[in-house]
CSV table of C-alpha atoms and ligand atoms in Angstrom, one decimal:
chain,number,residue,atom,x,y,z
A,118,MET,CA,-36.2,14.8,8.7
A,119,LYS,CA,-37.4,15.5,5.1
A,120,VAL,CA,-38.3,12.3,3.4
A,121,ASN,CA,-37.5,12.0,-0.3
A,122,LYS,CA,-40.4,11.0,-2.5
A,123,THR,CA,-38.6,11.7,-5.8
A,124,LEU,CA,-35.0,11.7,-6.7
A,125,ASP,CA,-33.2,12.8,-9.9
A,126,VAL,CA,-30.6,10.5,-11.5
A,127,TYR,CA,-27.6,11.9,-13.3
A,128,CYS,CA,-24.8,10.4,-15.4
A,129,HIS,CA,-21.8,12.5,-16.6
A,130,ASP,CA,-23.7,15.7,-15.5
A,131,LYS,CA,-26.7,14.8,-17.8
A,132,HIS,CA,-30.2,14.2,-16.3
A,133,VAL,CA,-30.9,10.5,-16.9
A,134,GLY,CA,-34.4,10.6,-15.4
A,135,THR,CA,-36.5,10.7,-12.2
A,136,LEU,CA,-37.3,8.1,-9.6
A,137,ALA,CA,-40.5,8.3,-7.7
A,138,GLU,CA,-41.6,6.2,-4.7
A,139,MET,CA,-45.1,4.6,-5.0
A,140,PRO,CA,-47.4,4.0,-2.0
A,141,ASP,CA,-46.4,0.3,-2.0
A,142,LYS,CA,-42.7,1.2,-1.7
A,143,ARG,CA,-41.8,0.3,-5.3
A,144,VAL,CA,-39.9,3.0,-7.1
A,145,ALA,CA,-40.9,3.9,-10.6
A,146,PHE,CA,-38.6,5.5,-13.1
A,147,GLN,CA,-38.9,7.7,-16.2
A,148,TYR,CA,-36.1,8.9,-18.5
A,149,SER,CA,-35.8,12.6,-19.1
A,150,THR,CA,-36.6,14.0,-22.5
A,151,GLU,CA,-32.9,15.0,-22.9
A,152,TRP,CA,-31.7,11.5,-22.1
A,153,GLN,CA,-34.2,9.9,-24.4
A,154,LYS,CA,-32.7,11.9,-27.3
A,155,THR,CA,-29.0,11.7,-26.4
A,156,GLY,CA,-28.5,8.9,-23.9
A,157,PHE,CA,-28.5,5.1,-23.9
A,158,SER,CA,-30.6,2.5,-22.2
A,159,ILE,CA,-29.1,2.1,-18.7
A,160,SER,CA,-30.7,-1.4,-18.3
A,161,PRO,CA,-31.6,-2.8,-21.8
A,162,PHE,CA,-34.0,-5.5,-20.7
A,163,SER,CA,-35.9,-3.5,-18.1
A,164,LEU,CA,-35.6,0.1,-19.1
A,165,PRO,CA,-35.6,0.5,-22.9
A,166,LEU,CA,-35.0,4.0,-24.0
A,167,ARG,CA,-38.5,5.4,-24.5
A,168,ASN,CA,-41.0,7.7,-23.0
A,169,ASP,CA,-42.7,5.5,-20.4
A,170,VAL,CA,-43.1,5.3,-16.7
A,171,PHE,CA,-41.4,2.0,-15.7
A,172,ILE,CA,-42.5,0.2,-12.6
A,173,PRO,CA,-40.4,-2.7,-11.2
A,174,ASN,CA,-42.2,-6.0,-10.4
A,175,GLU,CA,-43.3,-7.0,-6.9
A,176,ARG,CA,-40.2,-9.1,-6.4
A,177,SER,CA,-38.1,-6.0,-6.5
A,178,VAL,CA,-39.2,-5.1,-3.0
A,179,ASP,CA,-37.4,-8.1,-1.4
A,180,ARG,CA,-34.6,-8.2,-4.0
A,181,PHE,CA,-33.7,-4.6,-4.6
A,182,ALA,CA,-35.5,-2.5,-2.0
A,183,GLY,CA,-38.2,-1.7,-4.5
A,184,LEU,CA,-35.8,-0.5,-7.2
A,185,PHE,CA,-34.9,-1.6,-10.7
A,186,GLY,CA,-31.6,-3.5,-10.4
A,187,VAL,CA,-29.5,-0.8,-12.0
A,188,PHE,CA,-30.4,1.7,-9.2
A,189,ALA,CA,-30.0,-1.0,-6.5
A,190,ASP,CA,-26.4,-1.4,-7.8
A,191,SER,CA,-25.8,2.0,-6.3
A,192,LEU,CA,-26.9,0.9,-2.9
A,193,PRO,CA,-24.2,-0.6,-0.6
A,194,ASP,CA,-24.5,-4.3,0.4
A,195,SER,CA,-24.1,-5.6,3.9
A,196,TRP,CA,-20.9,-3.8,4.9
A,197,GLY,CA,-21.8,-0.4,3.5
A,198,GLY,CA,-25.3,-0.8,4.7
A,199,LEU,CA,-24.0,-1.4,8.2
A,200,LEU,CA,-21.9,1.7,8.0
A,201,LEU,CA,-24.8,3.8,6.8
A,202,ASP,CA,-27.1,2.5,9.6
A,203,ARG,CA,-24.5,3.3,12.2
A,204,TYR,CA,-23.8,6.7,10.7
A,205,LEU,CA,-27.5,7.6,10.7
A,206,GLN,CA,-27.8,6.5,14.3
A,207,THR,CA,-25.0,8.9,15.3
A,208,LEU,CA,-27.1,11.7,13.6
A,209,GLY,CA,-30.0,10.6,15.8
A,210,ILE,CA,-32.0,9.3,12.8
A,211,ASP,CA,-34.2,6.3,13.3
A,212,ILE,CA,-33.2,3.9,10.5
A,213,GLY,CA,-36.8,2.6,10.4
A,214,ASP,CA,-37.8,6.0,9.0
A,215,ILE,CA,-35.3,5.9,6.1
A,216,SER,CA,-36.8,5.1,2.7
A,217,THR,CA,-35.0,3.6,-0.3
A,218,LEU,CA,-34.8,7.0,-2.0
A,219,ASP,CA,-33.3,8.4,1.2
A,220,ARG,CA,-30.6,5.8,1.1
A,221,LEU,CA,-29.8,6.7,-2.5
A,222,ALA,CA,-29.7,10.3,-1.5
A,223,TYR,CA,-27.1,9.5,1.1
A,224,ILE,CA,-25.1,7.8,-1.7
A,225,GLY,CA,-25.3,11.0,-3.7
A,226,LYS,CA,-22.3,11.0,-6.1
A,227,SER,CA,-20.3,8.4,-4.3
A,228,GLY,CA,-21.8,5.2,-5.7
A,229,ILE,CA,-20.2,2.4,-7.7
A,230,GLY,CA,-20.4,3.1,-11.4
A,231,ALA,CA,-21.5,6.5,-12.9
A,232,LEU,CA,-25.0,7.1,-11.6
A,233,GLU,CA,-25.5,10.0,-9.2
A,234,TYR,CA,-28.5,11.0,-7.2
A,235,MET,CA,-29.8,14.5,-6.5
A,236,PRO,CA,-30.6,16.2,-4.2
A,237,SER,CA,-28.0,14.4,-2.3
A,238,LYS,CA,-27.6,14.0,1.4
A,239,GLU,CA,-24.0,12.9,1.1
A,240,ALA,CA,-21.8,13.6,4.1
A,241,ASP,CA,-19.2,16.2,3.5
A,242,TYR,CA,-15.8,15.3,5.0
A,243,ASP,CA,-12.4,16.4,3.9
A,244,LEU,CA,-10.3,13.3,4.2
A,245,SER,CA,-7.3,14.6,2.3
A,246,SER,CA,-5.2,15.1,5.4
A,247,ILE,CA,-5.9,11.7,6.9
A,248,GLY,CA,-3.0,9.4,7.2
A,249,LEU,CA,-4.1,5.8,6.9
A,250,ASP,CA,-2.8,3.0,9.1
A,251,TYR,CA,-4.4,-0.1,7.4
A,252,ASP,CA,-4.0,-2.3,10.5
A,253,VAL,CA,-6.0,0.3,12.5
A,254,VAL,CA,-8.7,0.4,9.8
A,255,ALA,CA,-8.8,-3.4,9.9
A,256,LYS,CA,-9.3,-3.4,13.7
A,257,GLU,CA,-12.0,-0.7,13.5
A,258,CYS,CA,-13.8,-2.8,10.8
A,259,GLU,CA,-13.5,-5.8,13.1
A,260,ASN,CA,-15.0,-3.8,16.0
A,261,LEU,CA,-17.9,-2.7,13.9
A,262,LEU,CA,-18.6,-6.3,12.7
A,263,SER,CA,-18.6,-7.4,16.3
A,264,SER,CA,-21.3,-4.9,17.0
A,265,LYS,CA,-19.0,-2.7,18.9
A,266,GLN,CA,-18.6,1.0,18.3
A,267,SER,CA,-15.8,2.5,16.3
A,268,ASP,CA,-14.1,5.9,17.0
A,269,GLN,CA,-13.5,6.2,13.3
A,270,LEU,CA,-17.0,5.5,12.1
A,271,ASP,CA,-17.3,8.8,10.1
A,272,ILE,CA,-14.0,8.0,8.3
A,273,LEU,CA,-15.0,4.4,7.6
A,274,TYR,CA,-18.4,5.6,6.4
A,275,LYS,CA,-17.0,8.2,4.1
A,276,MET,CA,-14.4,5.8,2.7
A,277,GLY,CA,-16.5,2.7,2.4
A,278,GLY,CA,-20.2,3.5,3.0
A,279,SER,CA,-21.1,3.2,-0.7
A,280,SER,CA,-19.1,0.0,-1.4
A,281,GLY,CA,-20.7,-3.2,-2.5
A,282,GLY,CA,-20.1,-6.7,-1.2
A,283,THR,CA,-19.9,-8.4,2.2
A,284,ARG,CA,-16.3,-7.7,3.2
A,285,PRO,CA,-15.3,-4.4,4.8
A,286,LYS,CA,-13.6,-2.2,2.3
A,287,ILE,CA,-12.5,1.4,1.7
A,288,MET,CA,-12.0,3.3,-1.5
A,289,ILE,CA,-8.8,5.3,-1.8
A,290,LYS,CA,-6.8,7.4,-4.2
A,291,ASP,CA,-3.2,6.6,-4.6
A,292,ASP,CA,-0.6,7.1,-7.3
A,293,ASN,CA,-3.3,8.9,-9.4
A,294,LYS,CA,-5.5,5.8,-9.4
A,295,GLU,CA,-8.6,4.9,-7.5
A,296,TRP,CA,-8.5,1.6,-5.5
A,297,ILE,CA,-10.7,-0.6,-3.5
A,298,VAL,CA,-9.0,-2.0,-0.4
A,299,LYS,CA,-10.6,-5.1,1.1
A,300,PHE,CA,-10.3,-6.2,4.8
A,301,PRO,CA,-11.1,-9.6,6.2
A,302,ALA,CA,-14.7,-10.5,7.2
A,303,LYS,CA,-15.1,-12.1,10.6
A,304,THR,CA,-14.9,-15.6,9.2
A,305,ASP,CA,-12.0,-14.9,6.8
A,306,PRO,CA,-8.6,-16.4,7.7
A,307,ALA,CA,-5.5,-14.1,8.1
A,308,ILE,CA,-4.3,-15.3,4.6
A,309,SER,CA,-7.4,-14.0,2.8
A,310,GLY,CA,-5.9,-10.8,1.5
A,311,LYS,CA,-2.7,-12.5,0.2
A,312,ARG,CA,-4.8,-15.4,-1.2
A,313,GLU,CA,-7.0,-13.0,-3.2
A,314,TYR,CA,-3.9,-11.3,-4.4
A,315,ASP,CA,-2.3,-14.6,-5.5
A,316,TYR,CA,-5.6,-15.6,-7.2
A,317,SER,CA,-5.5,-12.3,-9.1
A,318,LEU,CA,-2.0,-12.9,-10.3
A,319,CYS,CA,-2.9,-16.4,-11.4
A,320,ALA,CA,-6.1,-15.3,-13.1
A,321,LYS,CA,-4.1,-12.7,-15.1
A,322,ASP,CA,-1.6,-15.5,-16.0
A,323,CYS,CA,-4.5,-17.5,-17.3
A,324,GLY,CA,-5.3,-14.6,-19.6
A,325,ILE,CA,-8.2,-13.3,-17.6
A,326,VAL,CA,-8.5,-9.5,-17.7
A,327,MET,CA,-8.4,-7.8,-14.3
A,328,THR,CA,-7.4,-4.3,-13.2
A,329,GLU,CA,-4.1,-3.8,-11.4
A,330,THR,CA,-4.0,-5.5,-8.1
A,331,GLY,CA,-1.7,-5.2,-5.1
A,332,LEU,CA,-1.1,-6.4,-1.5
A,333,ILE,CA,-0.7,-3.8,1.3
A,334,PRO,CA,1.6,-5.1,4.0
A,335,SER,CA,0.3,-5.7,7.5
A,336,SER,CA,1.8,-6.5,10.9
A,337,ILE,CA,-1.4,-8.4,12.0
A,338,CYS,CA,-2.2,-10.6,8.9
A,339,ASP,CA,-0.7,-11.6,5.6
A,340,GLY,CA,-1.7,-8.3,3.9
A,341,TYR,CA,-4.7,-6.5,2.5
A,342,PHE,CA,-5.8,-7.0,-1.1
A,343,LYS,CA,-6.3,-3.9,-3.3
A,344,THR,CA,-7.6,-3.5,-6.8
A,345,VAL,CA,-7.9,-0.5,-9.2
A,346,ARG,CA,-11.5,0.5,-9.9
A,347,PHE,CA,-12.7,-0.3,-13.4
A,348,ASP,CA,-15.5,2.3,-12.9
A,349,ARG,CA,-13.0,5.1,-12.7
A,350,GLU,CA,-10.5,6.2,-15.2
A,351,GLN,CA,-8.4,9.3,-14.9
A,352,GLY,CA,-11.1,10.9,-12.7
A,353,GLU,CA,-13.9,10.0,-15.1
A,354,LYS,CA,-16.7,7.8,-14.0
A,355,ILE,CA,-17.5,4.7,-16.2
A,356,PHE,CA,-21.0,3.4,-16.3
A,357,SER,CA,-21.1,-0.1,-14.9
A,358,ILE,CA,-23.9,-2.6,-14.1
A,359,THR,CA,-23.8,-6.0,-12.5
A,360,PHE,CA,-25.3,-9.1,-14.1
A,361,ALA,CA,-27.8,-9.2,-11.1
A,362,ALA,CA,-29.1,-5.8,-12.0
A,363,LEU,CA,-29.3,-6.5,-15.7
A,364,LEU,CA,-31.2,-9.7,-15.2
A,365,GLU,CA,-33.2,-8.3,-12.1
A,366,ALA,CA,-31.9,-11.5,-10.5
A,367,ASP,CA,-31.7,-12.4,-6.8
A,368,PHE,CA,-27.9,-12.4,-6.2
A,369,ARG,CA,-28.3,-14.1,-2.9
A,370,ALA,CA,-29.8,-17.2,-4.4
A,371,PRO,CA,-28.3,-19.6,-6.9
A,372,SER,CA,-30.5,-18.3,-9.8
A,373,CYS,CA,-28.3,-18.4,-12.9
A,374,ASP,CA,-26.2,-20.7,-15.1
A,375,TYR,CA,-23.0,-19.8,-17.0
A,376,GLU,CA,-25.0,-20.6,-20.1
A,377,THR,CA,-27.2,-17.6,-19.4
A,378,TYR,CA,-24.1,-15.5,-18.8
A,379,LEU,CA,-22.6,-16.4,-22.1
A,380,LYS,CA,-25.9,-15.5,-23.8
A,381,LEU,CA,-25.9,-12.2,-22.0
A,382,VAL,CA,-22.4,-11.5,-23.2
A,383,ARG,CA,-23.4,-12.4,-26.8
A,384,VAL,CA,-26.5,-10.2,-26.8
A,385,LEU,CA,-25.0,-7.1,-25.2
A,386,THR,CA,-21.6,-7.1,-26.8
A,387,LYS,CA,-22.9,-8.0,-30.2
A,388,ASP,CA,-21.2,-11.4,-30.0
A,389,ASN,CA,-17.8,-10.0,-29.2
A,390,ASP,CA,-15.4,-12.9,-29.4
A,391,TYR,CA,-12.9,-11.4,-26.9
A,392,ASP,CA,-15.6,-11.0,-24.2
A,393,LYS,CA,-17.0,-14.4,-24.8
A,394,LYS,CA,-13.6,-15.9,-24.3
A,395,GLN,CA,-13.2,-13.8,-21.1
A,396,MET,CA,-16.4,-15.2,-19.8
A,397,PHE,CA,-15.4,-18.8,-20.7
A,398,LYS,CA,-12.0,-18.4,-19.1
A,399,THR,CA,-13.5,-16.9,-15.9
A,400,MET,CA,-16.0,-19.8,-15.7
A,401,CYS,CA,-13.2,-22.4,-16.0
A,402,PHE,CA,-11.0,-20.5,-13.5
A,403,ASN,CA,-13.8,-20.3,-10.9
A,404,VAL,CA,-14.5,-24.0,-11.2
A,405,LEU,CA,-10.9,-25.1,-11.1
A,406,THR,CA,-10.0,-22.9,-8.2
A,407,HIS,CA,-13.1,-23.4,-6.0
A,408,ASN,CA,-14.5,-19.9,-6.3
A,409,ARG,CA,-18.0,-21.0,-5.6
A,410,ASP,CA,-19.4,-17.7,-4.5
A,411,ASP,CA,-19.7,-16.8,-8.2
A,412,HIS,CA,-23.0,-15.0,-7.8
A,413,THR,CA,-24.6,-12.5,-10.2
A,414,LYS,CA,-23.1,-9.4,-8.5
A,415,ASN,CA,-19.6,-10.7,-9.1
A,416,PHE,CA,-19.8,-10.0,-12.8
A,417,SER,CA,-20.4,-6.7,-14.5
A,418,PHE,CA,-20.7,-4.9,-17.8
A,419,LEU,CA,-19.3,-1.5,-18.7
A,420,TYR,CA,-20.9,1.0,-21.1
A,421,THR,CA,-19.1,3.7,-22.9
A,422,ASP,CA,-20.2,5.7,-26.0
A,423,MET,CA,-17.0,4.7,-27.7
A,424,ASN,CA,-17.1,0.9,-27.1
A,425,GLY,CA,-20.8,0.2,-26.3
A,426,TRP,CA,-21.4,-2.7,-23.9
A,427,ARG,CA,-18.3,-4.6,-22.9
A,428,LEU,CA,-17.7,-7.2,-20.2
A,429,ALA,CA,-16.0,-5.6,-17.2
A,430,PRO,CA,-12.7,-6.9,-15.9
A,431,ALA,CA,-13.1,-9.9,-13.6
A,432,TYR,CA,-13.1,-9.3,-9.8
A,433,ASP,CA,-13.7,-11.1,-6.5
A,434,LEU,CA,-11.8,-14.2,-7.8
A,435,THR,CA,-10.8,-16.0,-4.7
A,436,TYR,CA,-11.3,-19.3,-2.8
A,437,SER,CA,-14.9,-19.3,-1.6
A,438,ASP,CA,-17.4,-21.8,-0.4
A,439,THR,CA,-21.2,-21.7,-0.3
A,440,TYR,CA,-23.1,-23.2,2.6
A,441,TRP,CA,-24.9,-25.5,0.2
A,442,GLY,CA,-21.5,-26.8,-1.1
A,443,GLU,CA,-22.0,-25.9,-4.8
A,444,HIS,CA,-21.3,-23.1,-7.2
A,445,THR,CA,-23.8,-20.3,-7.0
A,446,THR,CA,-23.8,-20.1,-10.8
A,447,SER,CA,-24.3,-23.6,-12.2
A,448,VAL,CA,-22.5,-25.0,-15.3
A,449,GLY,CA,-25.1,-26.6,-17.5
A,450,GLY,CA,-27.3,-27.2,-14.5
A,451,LYS,CA,-24.5,-28.6,-12.2
A,452,GLY,CA,-23.2,-26.8,-9.1
A,453,LYS,CA,-20.5,-29.4,-8.3
A,454,ASN,CA,-18.7,-32.4,-9.9
A,455,ILE,CA,-18.4,-30.3,-13.0
A,456,THR,CA,-16.4,-31.9,-15.8
A,457,ILE,CA,-14.4,-30.6,-18.7
A,458,LYS,CA,-17.3,-31.7,-20.9
A,459,ASP,CA,-19.7,-29.6,-19.0
A,460,LEU,CA,-17.5,-26.5,-19.4
A,461,THR,CA,-16.7,-27.0,-23.1
A,462,ASN,CA,-20.4,-27.6,-23.8
A,463,ILE,CA,-21.1,-24.1,-22.5
A,464,GLY,CA,-18.3,-22.6,-24.6
A,465,VAL,CA,-19.4,-24.5,-27.8
A,466,GLY,CA,-23.0,-23.5,-27.2
A,467,ALA,CA,-21.9,-19.9,-27.3
A,468,GLY,CA,-20.1,-20.3,-30.6
A,469,LEU,CA,-16.5,-21.0,-29.4
A,470,THR,CA,-14.8,-23.9,-31.1
A,471,SER,CA,-14.3,-27.2,-29.1
A,472,GLU,CA,-10.6,-26.9,-29.9
A,473,TYR,CA,-10.4,-23.5,-28.3
A,474,CYS,CA,-12.4,-24.6,-25.3
A,475,ASP,CA,-10.2,-27.7,-24.7
A,476,LYS,CA,-7.0,-25.8,-25.2
A,477,CYS,CA,-8.1,-23.0,-22.9
A,478,TYR,CA,-9.2,-25.4,-20.2
A,479,SER,CA,-5.9,-27.3,-20.3
A,480,TYR,CA,-4.0,-24.1,-20.1
A,481,ILE,CA,-5.9,-22.9,-17.1
A,482,VAL,CA,-5.5,-26.3,-15.4
A,483,GLU,CA,-1.7,-25.9,-15.8
A,484,LYS,CA,-1.6,-22.3,-14.7
A,485,THR,CA,-3.8,-22.8,-11.6
A,486,TYR,CA,-1.5,-25.5,-10.3
A,487,VAL,CA,0.2,-22.7,-8.3
A,488,LEU,CA,-3.0,-22.2,-6.3
A,489,LYS,CA,-3.1,-25.8,-5.1
A,490,PRO,CA,-1.8,-24.9,-1.6
A,491,TYR,CA,-4.9,-22.9,-1.1
A,492,LEU,CA,-7.2,-25.7,-2.1
A,493,SER,CA,-6.2,-28.0,0.7
A,494,LYS,CA,-8.5,-27.7,3.7
A,495,ASN,CA,-5.6,-27.9,6.1
A,496,SER,CA,-3.5,-25.2,4.4
A,497,ARG,CA,-6.5,-23.0,3.8
A,498,GLU,CA,-7.3,-22.8,7.5
A,499,LYS,CA,-3.7,-22.6,8.8
A,500,GLY,CA,-2.0,-20.8,6.0
A,501,ILE,CA,0.4,-23.7,5.5
A,502,HIS,CA,1.6,-23.7,1.9
A,503,HIS,CA,3.1,-27.1,1.6
A,504,LYS,CA,0.2,-29.6,1.8
A,505,LEU,CA,-0.9,-30.2,-1.7
A,506,THR,CA,-4.1,-32.0,-2.6
A,507,GLU,CA,-5.3,-33.4,-5.8
A,508,HIS,CA,-8.0,-30.8,-6.3
A,509,ILE,CA,-8.5,-31.7,-9.9
A,510,ALA,CA,-10.0,-35.0,-8.7
A,511,GLU,CA,-12.6,-33.0,-6.9
A,512,LEU,CA,-13.9,-31.2,-10.0
B,238,ATP,N1,-12.0,-3.5,-9.5
B,238,ATP,C1,-13.2,-3.1,-9.3
B,238,ATP,N2,-13.7,-2.0,-9.9
B,238,ATP,C2,-14.9,-1.5,-9.7
B,238,ATP,N3,-15.8,-2.1,-8.9
B,238,ATP,C3,-15.4,-3.2,-8.3
B,238,ATP,C4,-14.1,-3.8,-8.4
B,238,ATP,N4,-14.0,-4.9,-7.7
B,238,ATP,C5,-15.2,-5.0,-7.0
B,238,ATP,N5,-16.1,-4.0,-7.4
B,238,ATP,C6,-17.4,-3.7,-6.9
B,238,ATP,O1,-17.5,-3.9,-5.5
B,238,ATP,C7,-18.3,-4.9,-5.1
B,238,ATP,C8,-17.7,-5.7,-4.0
B,238,ATP,O2,-16.5,-6.2,-4.4
B,238,ATP,P1,-16.1,-7.7,-4.1
B,238,ATP,O3,-17.1,-8.5,-4.8
B,238,ATP,O4,-14.7,-7.9,-4.4
B,238,ATP,O5,-16.3,-7.8,-2.5
B,238,ATP,P2,-16.7,-8.9,-1.5
B,238,ATP,O6,-17.1,-8.2,-0.3
B,238,ATP,O7,-15.7,-9.9,-1.5
B,238,ATP,O8,-18.0,-9.5,-2.2
B,238,ATP,P3,-18.9,-10.7,-1.9
B,238,ATP,O9,-20.0,-10.2,-1.1
B,238,ATP,O10,-19.3,-11.2,-3.2
B,238,ATP,O11,-18.1,-11.7,-1.2
B,238,ATP,C9,-18.6,-5.7,-6.4
B,238,ATP,O12,-19.8,-6.4,-6.4
B,238,ATP,C10,-18.4,-4.7,-7.5
B,238,ATP,O13,-19.6,-4.0,-7.7
B,239,MG,MG1,-18.3,-9.9,-4.6
């Protein structure tokens, strides 16, 4: 197998620059001359737009497979990574021989966001004639997660091999829109799809911007959650980057505070009031609805020439625990027992008025009341919707 030592990065058919693997496995990057003249900095803190060879720090090897975060965003997380490994095994390729640049080459043009990698090794399947039975897909995902084989590995790989996150997912086109469909992970209850859908409706009701969401019916669970992709619009790719990538932060560890997030929003969006409020609302929502897996890959920015840097719509808002029992992103240094004062302090520190913060918090408390059934341990596990708990007391 030919091993990639360099790879070219493209965005909207323009040559952004070149990646080159160094002997210690770190991957250096340099912008093309064309991009330096006409492009934008794809990662403002790490890769300013200038003629330089940028080398990621040593921590990038553990954190981002030796890449700068913005390129690591194109790599799949655990689910897509599992599919790629299985797919390569079917081709008789030893995954131990695969370098980071090879993995990006397999992603080719299919990654999240707008970056593309050439020369690509992307698999070429025509899936246009495939009729999808979502319950069958869910079962195949379950088989793969249980270390069994799947007869539909190639289809799953093509539809979900470049996806991020832990949960099995596929990307589909329907009704002229591009969607992500999520399937339960092994530990997820049968209500998880419906729950994420209900959370999304409630979040929108709280004034949080999300893309269109839906629930696909199922005969084996309460349905599959789907959401329209914010990195695709009428066939065009929109450049996106996660907070983890921007900050070169380890998304697996609790490494950030909402205070940092608000600062990030202020710096990148030129203190855009709308985005600051979005960030504040999402923080309150996550705290009030026990979305504790609020790690740095669960927030993103979008960049367009027209609007510059803007906070991306919210995603992955659902009931979630962490094994250490606290939020992954802290609120003023606290991961649990977070009070209204802790939340408003963050908002006020970012330049929002205390009246706005108090009012917004009270509004979200009122609106999230509908999610209370999901916040009772009993109802969460059994899907029973009538046992209410005083979750507010737990904040
Ligand atoms: N609506 C969307 N548009 C574009 N990209 C999205 C959207 N929703 C999610 N993503 C991308 O897909 C990745 C995985 O999605 P999501 O976080 O919902 O999955 P998950 O498997 O539940 O994640 P986690 O591992 O955090 O539990 C996100 O990190 C984000 O990059
Ligand atoms: Mg996520």
